[in-house]
XYZ file of C-alpha atoms in Angstrom:
485
model
C 16.550 15.845 -27.787
C 18.972 12.770 -28.083
C 21.566 15.507 -27.013
C 19.804 16.149 -24.047
C 18.957 12.322 -22.704
C 22.741 11.850 -23.477
C 23.498 14.606 -20.857
C 20.905 13.533 -18.528
C 22.595 10.089 -18.392
C 26.257 11.755 -18.029
C 24.800 13.832 -15.095
C 23.296 10.438 -13.835
C 26.907 8.643 -13.708
C 28.539 11.792 -12.058
C 25.636 11.927 -9.309
C 26.588 7.949 -8.814
C 30.047 9.100 -8.455
C 29.419 11.555 -6.460
C 27.164 9.484 -3.784
C 29.901 6.961 -3.702
C 32.251 9.432 -2.538
C 30.173 10.688 -0.284
C 29.534 7.295 1.637
C 33.518 6.890 1.786
C 33.692 10.001 3.743
C 31.034 8.892 6.369
C 32.101 5.318 6.678
C 35.075 4.993 5.596
C 36.796 2.718 2.938
C 35.057 -0.393 2.079
C 37.053 -2.265 4.031
C 36.146 -0.469 6.858
C 32.444 -0.723 6.804
C 32.086 -3.993 5.387
C 31.481 -5.009 9.051
C 28.261 -3.563 9.781
C 25.238 -5.582 10.085
C 23.934 -5.907 6.336
C 20.132 -6.013 5.952
C 18.806 -9.128 5.133
C 15.706 -10.434 3.177
C 14.126 -12.429 5.766
C 14.236 -8.991 7.712
C 11.976 -7.314 5.221
C 8.499 -6.448 6.874
C 6.979 -5.098 3.605
C 6.500 -6.417 -0.189
C 8.478 -4.052 -2.830
C 7.803 -5.853 -6.333
C 4.564 -5.061 -8.164
C 3.599 -5.460 -12.158
C 0.873 -3.560 -14.086
C -1.321 -3.739 -16.915
C -2.520 -0.733 -18.142
C -4.645 0.102 -21.529
C -6.311 3.327 -22.809
C -5.952 6.219 -25.457
C -2.947 7.958 -27.317
C -3.212 11.422 -28.968
C -0.918 13.140 -31.172
C -0.496 16.719 -29.306
C 2.571 18.515 -31.237
C 3.676 18.107 -34.854
C 2.761 19.124 -38.381
C -0.139 16.583 -38.048
C -1.630 16.509 -34.776
C -5.025 14.271 -33.408
C -6.539 17.241 -31.768
C -7.739 19.055 -34.920
C -5.306 21.767 -34.220
C -3.479 24.001 -37.082
C -6.242 23.051 -39.767
C -6.688 19.444 -38.351
C -10.169 17.771 -39.707
C -10.286 15.469 -37.112
C -10.039 14.637 -33.510
C -8.505 11.200 -33.891
C -7.706 8.804 -30.832
C -5.448 5.580 -30.946
C -4.467 3.138 -28.165
C -1.919 2.644 -25.972
C -1.085 -0.844 -24.016
C 1.500 -0.860 -21.179
C 3.289 -3.768 -18.839
C 5.542 -2.492 -16.230
C 7.365 -4.203 -13.279
C 8.112 -1.766 -10.912
C 10.740 -2.024 -7.811
C 10.248 0.311 -4.927
C 13.505 1.286 -3.174
C 11.648 2.580 -0.261
C 8.184 4.225 0.459
C 8.631 7.208 -1.393
C 10.847 6.240 -4.946
C 10.542 3.325 -7.213
C 12.361 2.070 -10.512
C 9.926 0.870 -13.511
C 10.480 -1.361 -16.321
C 7.989 -0.399 -18.591
C 7.199 -1.659 -22.384
C 4.371 -0.353 -24.468
C 3.026 -0.484 -27.648
C 0.301 1.592 -29.109
C -1.192 3.296 -32.224
C -1.785 7.024 -32.856
C -3.669 8.768 -35.816
C -3.276 12.384 -36.866
C -3.872 14.425 -39.771
C -3.770 18.060 -41.145
C -5.853 20.023 -43.448
C -4.183 22.438 -46.033
C -6.114 24.190 -48.700
C -8.548 21.964 -49.154
C -6.138 18.584 -49.389
C -6.256 16.527 -46.056
C -3.128 14.844 -44.997
C -3.362 12.241 -42.761
C -1.287 9.392 -41.106
C -0.746 6.274 -39.308
C 1.769 5.385 -36.347
C 2.609 2.272 -34.942
C 4.800 2.024 -32.108
C 6.882 0.086 -29.666
C 8.829 1.544 -26.604
C 10.542 -0.207 -23.760
C 11.914 2.561 -21.179
C 13.402 3.071 -17.762
C 10.753 5.392 -15.558
C 11.649 6.640 -12.323
C 8.338 6.725 -9.774
C 7.995 9.517 -6.987
C 5.301 8.620 -4.305
C 4.551 12.251 -3.943
C 1.561 11.622 -1.485
C 3.988 9.702 0.840
C 6.203 12.828 0.777
C 3.604 15.221 1.304
C 0.915 13.382 3.381
C 0.662 15.498 6.480
C 1.853 13.521 9.715
C -0.806 14.065 11.887
C -3.459 12.553 9.161
C -5.194 9.980 10.576
C -7.372 8.658 7.528
C -7.109 5.636 5.661
C -4.346 5.570 3.463
C -5.914 4.525 0.123
C -5.246 7.288 -2.535
C -1.658 8.271 -3.529
C -0.311 10.486 -6.452
C 2.918 9.429 -8.190
C 5.177 11.337 -10.069
C 6.737 9.575 -13.436
C 9.431 10.493 -15.545
C 12.020 8.505 -17.415
C 14.192 7.747 -20.855
C 13.927 4.473 -23.147
C 13.897 3.102 -26.901
C 11.275 3.580 -29.316
C 10.495 2.228 -32.999
C 7.759 2.804 -35.053
C 6.470 2.861 -38.552
C 3.945 5.500 -40.135
C 1.563 5.321 -43.114
C -0.440 7.308 -45.091
C -4.156 6.739 -43.999
C -7.214 8.716 -45.275
C -5.264 11.126 -47.661
C -7.307 13.216 -50.065
C -4.126 13.973 -52.112
C -4.319 11.571 -54.941
C -0.327 11.877 -55.054
C 0.068 9.785 -51.769
C -1.522 6.235 -51.622
C -3.105 5.329 -48.554
C -0.688 2.667 -46.907
C 2.418 4.080 -48.480
C 5.317 3.820 -45.506
C 6.406 7.391 -44.756
C 8.807 6.495 -42.012
C 10.435 3.143 -40.398
C 12.434 3.647 -37.559
C 13.961 0.573 -35.687
C 14.029 -0.025 -32.098
C 17.504 0.763 -30.773
C 19.912 3.149 -28.934
C 19.608 5.556 -31.849
C 16.105 5.889 -31.249
C 16.163 7.351 -27.717
C 12.993 8.966 -26.490
C 11.756 10.609 -23.021
C 8.488 10.803 -21.199
C 7.222 12.459 -18.058
C 3.544 12.250 -16.570
C 1.595 11.592 -13.552
C -0.545 8.447 -11.650
C -3.233 8.203 -9.043
C -3.243 4.959 -7.199
C -6.426 3.541 -5.426
C -5.614 0.779 -2.698
C -8.273 -1.938 -3.447
C -6.909 -4.485 -1.098
C -3.441 -5.844 0.536
C -2.806 -7.511 -3.073
C -4.364 -5.101 -6.124
C -4.269 -1.219 -6.718
C -5.903 0.580 -9.457
C -4.483 3.707 -11.331
C -5.705 6.310 -13.750
C -2.121 7.401 -15.392
C -1.301 10.101 -17.724
C 1.879 10.271 -19.644
C 3.781 12.978 -22.056
C 6.039 11.093 -24.903
C 8.477 13.312 -26.656
C 9.755 11.215 -29.120
C 12.751 12.977 -30.222
C 12.245 12.614 -33.887
C 10.442 14.885 -36.627
C 9.397 12.233 -39.154
C 7.066 9.952 -36.401
C 3.880 11.847 -37.976
C 4.936 11.292 -41.249
C 5.316 14.852 -42.360
C 8.806 14.416 -43.916
C 7.412 11.726 -46.229
C 4.402 14.219 -46.766
C 6.679 16.621 -47.717
C 5.443 19.240 -45.016
C 8.644 19.959 -43.009
C 9.938 23.391 -42.889
C 8.838 26.400 -40.962
C 5.195 27.364 -41.975
C 4.928 24.490 -43.574
C 1.136 23.155 -41.906
C 0.763 25.969 -39.464
C 1.653 22.974 -36.906
C 4.612 22.638 -34.487
C 7.735 21.566 -36.444
C 10.744 22.256 -33.799
C 11.988 18.791 -34.364
C 10.245 16.321 -31.927
C 6.720 15.100 -32.386
C 5.293 14.209 -29.432
C 2.103 12.688 -28.180
C -0.284 11.941 -24.649
C -1.336 8.663 -23.582
C -3.888 8.412 -21.035
C -4.512 4.872 -19.471
C -6.251 3.039 -16.535
C -4.702 0.125 -15.246
C -4.257 -2.710 -12.282
C -1.360 -3.359 -10.309
C -0.261 -6.454 -8.503
C 1.671 -6.284 -5.632
C 4.146 -9.291 -5.340
C 4.787 -10.942 -2.201
C 4.390 -12.608 1.063
C 3.923 -9.371 3.389
C 0.527 -7.760 4.470
C 1.561 -4.499 3.323
C 3.439 -2.714 0.354
C 6.220 -0.554 0.718
C 4.807 2.282 -0.987
C 1.457 1.985 1.126
C 3.528 2.378 4.202
C 3.835 5.945 6.045
C 7.042 6.085 8.198
C 6.435 9.681 9.217
C 3.398 8.798 11.405
C 5.773 6.477 13.341
C 8.488 9.361 13.721
C 5.896 11.655 14.164
C 4.204 9.784 17.502
C 7.617 8.827 18.699
C 8.472 13.089 18.387
C 5.403 13.574 20.273
C 5.983 11.421 22.933
C 9.558 12.644 23.468
C 8.875 16.491 23.495
C 5.707 15.906 25.657
C 3.529 17.523 23.092
C 0.237 16.485 24.990
C -1.665 17.126 28.245
C -0.693 13.949 30.554
C -3.932 13.309 32.923
C -2.510 10.708 35.459
C -5.978 10.575 37.811
C -4.268 7.721 40.037
C -0.987 8.969 40.283
C 1.027 5.916 39.569
C 3.306 7.877 37.004
C 1.363 6.580 33.704
C -0.850 8.933 31.587
C -4.474 7.772 31.473
C -4.471 7.776 27.820
C -2.221 4.535 27.936
C -3.073 3.444 31.312
C -4.138 -0.371 31.816
C -5.480 -0.145 35.304
C -6.758 2.855 36.213
C -7.615 3.600 39.712
C -4.235 1.551 40.920
C -3.768 1.846 45.096
C -1.723 4.503 46.282
C 1.884 3.634 46.714
C 1.710 0.427 44.370
C 4.120 0.011 41.999
C 3.483 -0.645 38.702
C 4.873 -1.430 35.177
C 5.038 0.791 31.935
C 1.161 -0.243 31.290
C -0.043 1.205 34.422
C -0.654 -2.026 36.319
C 0.243 -2.989 39.726
C 3.297 -5.221 39.870
C 2.833 -8.896 41.221
C 6.243 -10.268 40.869
C 5.801 -13.958 42.033
C 2.429 -13.745 39.698
C 0.373 -15.138 42.495
C -2.695 -12.686 42.316
C -1.518 -10.263 45.197
C -0.120 -7.062 44.280
C 3.356 -6.612 45.920
C 1.518 -3.972 47.879
C -0.745 -6.183 49.457
C 1.587 -9.801 49.281
C 3.012 -10.731 52.580
C 5.265 -12.974 50.614
C 6.079 -10.964 47.921
C 8.840 -13.264 45.721
C 7.202 -16.682 46.861
C 4.018 -17.634 44.994
C 0.824 -17.697 47.381
C -2.591 -18.688 46.812
C -4.768 -16.265 44.721
C -6.331 -13.277 45.974
C -9.251 -13.460 48.573
C -7.962 -16.512 50.295
C -6.427 -16.802 53.906
C -3.029 -17.018 52.753
C -2.715 -13.326 51.542
C -0.024 -14.070 49.061
C 1.631 -16.926 50.967
C 1.627 -20.371 50.433
C -0.754 -22.897 52.320
C -0.757 -26.456 52.237
C -3.171 -28.198 50.015
C -4.559 -31.628 49.503
C -3.226 -33.052 46.725
C -5.087 -33.031 43.605
C -4.944 -35.854 41.332
C -4.745 -35.459 37.671
C -7.822 -35.784 35.404
C -8.253 -36.823 31.876
C -8.799 -34.085 29.585
C -12.414 -33.225 29.440
C -14.352 -32.184 26.288
C -15.670 -28.374 26.321
C -18.885 -27.477 24.416
C -19.611 -23.740 23.627
C -21.052 -22.305 20.557
C -18.596 -18.917 20.238
C -15.127 -18.684 19.891
C -14.089 -15.348 21.080
C -11.262 -14.134 19.198
C -11.047 -10.704 20.856
C -7.452 -11.528 21.893
C -6.384 -10.933 18.210
C -5.070 -7.113 18.090
C -5.239 -5.471 14.922
C -2.884 -2.680 13.614
C -4.439 0.832 14.051
C -7.203 1.329 11.253
C -6.627 -1.606 9.213
C -7.796 -4.921 8.621
C -4.444 -7.005 9.321
C -3.302 -8.124 12.550
C 0.014 -8.917 14.284
C 1.359 -11.832 13.070
C 1.837 -13.084 16.821
C -1.729 -14.209 16.885
C -2.011 -16.510 13.696
C -1.888 -19.383 16.354
C -4.967 -18.419 17.691
C -6.519 -18.434 14.161
C -5.221 -21.678 13.132
C -6.798 -23.089 16.615
C -10.048 -21.345 15.714
C -9.676 -23.008 12.173
C -9.266 -26.349 13.685
C -12.313 -25.944 15.724
C -14.472 -25.435 12.480
C -13.033 -28.374 10.611
C -13.915 -30.380 13.800
C -17.328 -29.569 13.715
C -18.239 -30.218 10.074
C -21.950 -29.692 10.600
C -22.031 -26.389 11.965
C -22.377 -23.071 10.364
C -20.298 -19.975 11.661
C -20.660 -16.743 11.568
C -17.900 -14.248 12.215
C -18.798 -10.460 14.066
C -16.577 -7.840 13.745
C -16.726 -5.110 16.426
C -15.004 -1.666 16.832
C -14.842 0.739 19.845
C -16.391 4.187 19.881
C -14.083 6.169 18.460
C -14.569 7.477 15.023
C -17.738 8.029 12.653
C -20.011 5.196 12.835
C -19.882 5.095 9.101
C -16.278 4.490 9.249
C -16.290 2.250 11.955
C -18.927 -0.054 10.287
C -16.866 -0.422 7.222
C -13.966 -1.121 9.286
C -15.477 -3.668 11.663
C -16.520 -5.482 7.828
C -13.218 -5.314 6.660
C -11.658 -7.072 9.723
C -14.072 -9.984 9.829
C -13.920 -10.567 5.925
C -10.147 -10.371 6.321
C -10.311 -13.326 9.046
C -12.716 -15.347 7.526
C -9.843 -15.132 4.210
C -7.480 -16.341 6.856
C -9.738 -19.102 8.035
C -10.457 -20.275 4.847
C -6.706 -20.427 3.649
C -6.170 -22.713 6.848
C -8.391 -25.249 5.383
C -11.968 -24.164 6.929
C -14.825 -24.674 4.301
C -15.845 -21.123 2.978
C -19.546 -22.424 2.375
C -19.900 -22.805 6.086
C -18.607 -19.026 7.392
C -19.959 -15.907 6.692
C -18.814 -12.409 7.964
C -20.743 -9.113 9.434
C -19.282 -5.964 10.255
C -21.298 -4.706 13.492
C -19.020 -1.367 14.083
C -19.811 0.191 17.356
C -23.359 -0.868 17.674
C -22.894 -3.379 20.758
C -20.013 -1.340 23.126
C -19.852 -3.852 26.291
C -18.988 -0.698 29.032
C -19.128 2.822 29.259
C -17.028 4.138 26.595
C -19.901 5.778 24.149
C -20.715 9.211 23.466
C -16.958 10.815 24.090
C -16.771 9.647 27.481
C -13.020 9.637 28.118
C -11.519 5.837 28.233
C -7.956 4.167 28.756
C -6.644 2.206 25.645
C -7.381 -0.982 27.913
C -11.073 0.276 28.236
C -11.342 0.545 24.697
C -9.810 -2.091 23.402
C -12.381 -4.669 25.137
C -14.608 -3.289 22.343
C -12.211 -4.087 19.501
C -13.309 -7.903 19.088
C -13.998 -10.551 16.916
C -16.521 -13.491 17.864
C -16.716 -16.722 15.882
C -20.661 -17.887 16.283
C -21.705 -21.323 15.667
C -24.986 -22.425 15.023
C -24.919 -25.256 17.465
C -22.744 -26.499 20.464
C -19.332 -26.998 19.496
C -17.017 -29.878 20.622
C -13.389 -29.444 21.013
C -10.797 -31.435 22.860
C -9.764 -29.013 26.314
């Protein structure tokens, strides 16, 4: 076992050296590529560190004595296992974990009417590779919420243990007698492999069920050596030189960092796939107003024939006076608003004297401009100022109570949209509270697609801009609010 681990470590060093050689072949020498722009900490968009705590059971699976009642074992013995881990994710698919664990296994065998039973207390530290299998194999056209992930684990470490007799019916061996005592050092290396199923609770926490197979690399772990039960056929059990056990545990993972998403839950392949579809034209482009922008992305359906448009399909208005360039008599000179006699050209106006700031009263603060990530309850950071303004309004009206209403468009199922709107309303409520708003005066409710504002229901084809009207969040007050203009 130890020779195998040493071989794996040697193979790792060889791989590292080969990788360095390949890098130099691609970029040139270190001096030649040191001028490349480095990826800096402030450019990161995702969290990459996490800590985890797991607790569960341990069972001796392979040895002269077992916990499973095999090979004449009398009992089904279950021990315990506790794990504390620190994980650094290199990218969305791979991470490295420093794992500390302690626990206990109990095992036995029945030979000729005599029961031999032992108890092993162990402590271990290991370095574990973490492969996010779901991220690697997830279909790029899968648009469902990414909340479940299967991980594969494997690594090596050092283990120490003490095994004592416990529950023997052999009078020659007293319970409590130490049968094996191994210090935790590099002379006691071991390996473990396994898998874990993670569920994303929210931005900060995940749950995980994990199952690991621990290969101690020692034959004396189960105490068989001290009991004199080694050698072929001594118990009918497995005595090929390594006593191994299973651990099964349930744990919670805390994702460290200030960003809205953790690297392991980001799916870059969907972004690449979307771009590939655009590049290859893998869809039918319908352009009813013939402005060169597909209706799927056209923000202004029904553009006048001959009008120049921007990338969103809106008719251009270079001087921003309200007249599109097609109808503007003064294309580059701001005129008066659309519908007046100026036809886009300046006209003389009476001087308007400045007035003092007024007080606006309202009972609804419209947060519909807040744009959320697709299928997520998090918004783009540039909308934080709008939410901070809403928080100031709440604090400026201490006698008012507020209710957040989350709405979605009609795409997707009713049940899913209901849950999504609730999560979005809850997320904004949490942010407003973080900005100093009184939590006791703010409630949140999701209304899903129950209050669509336009005709975009029952499968009616609409542009993204028309659907966006329905994706909104409103902050309602139980009385008129007073806010400085």
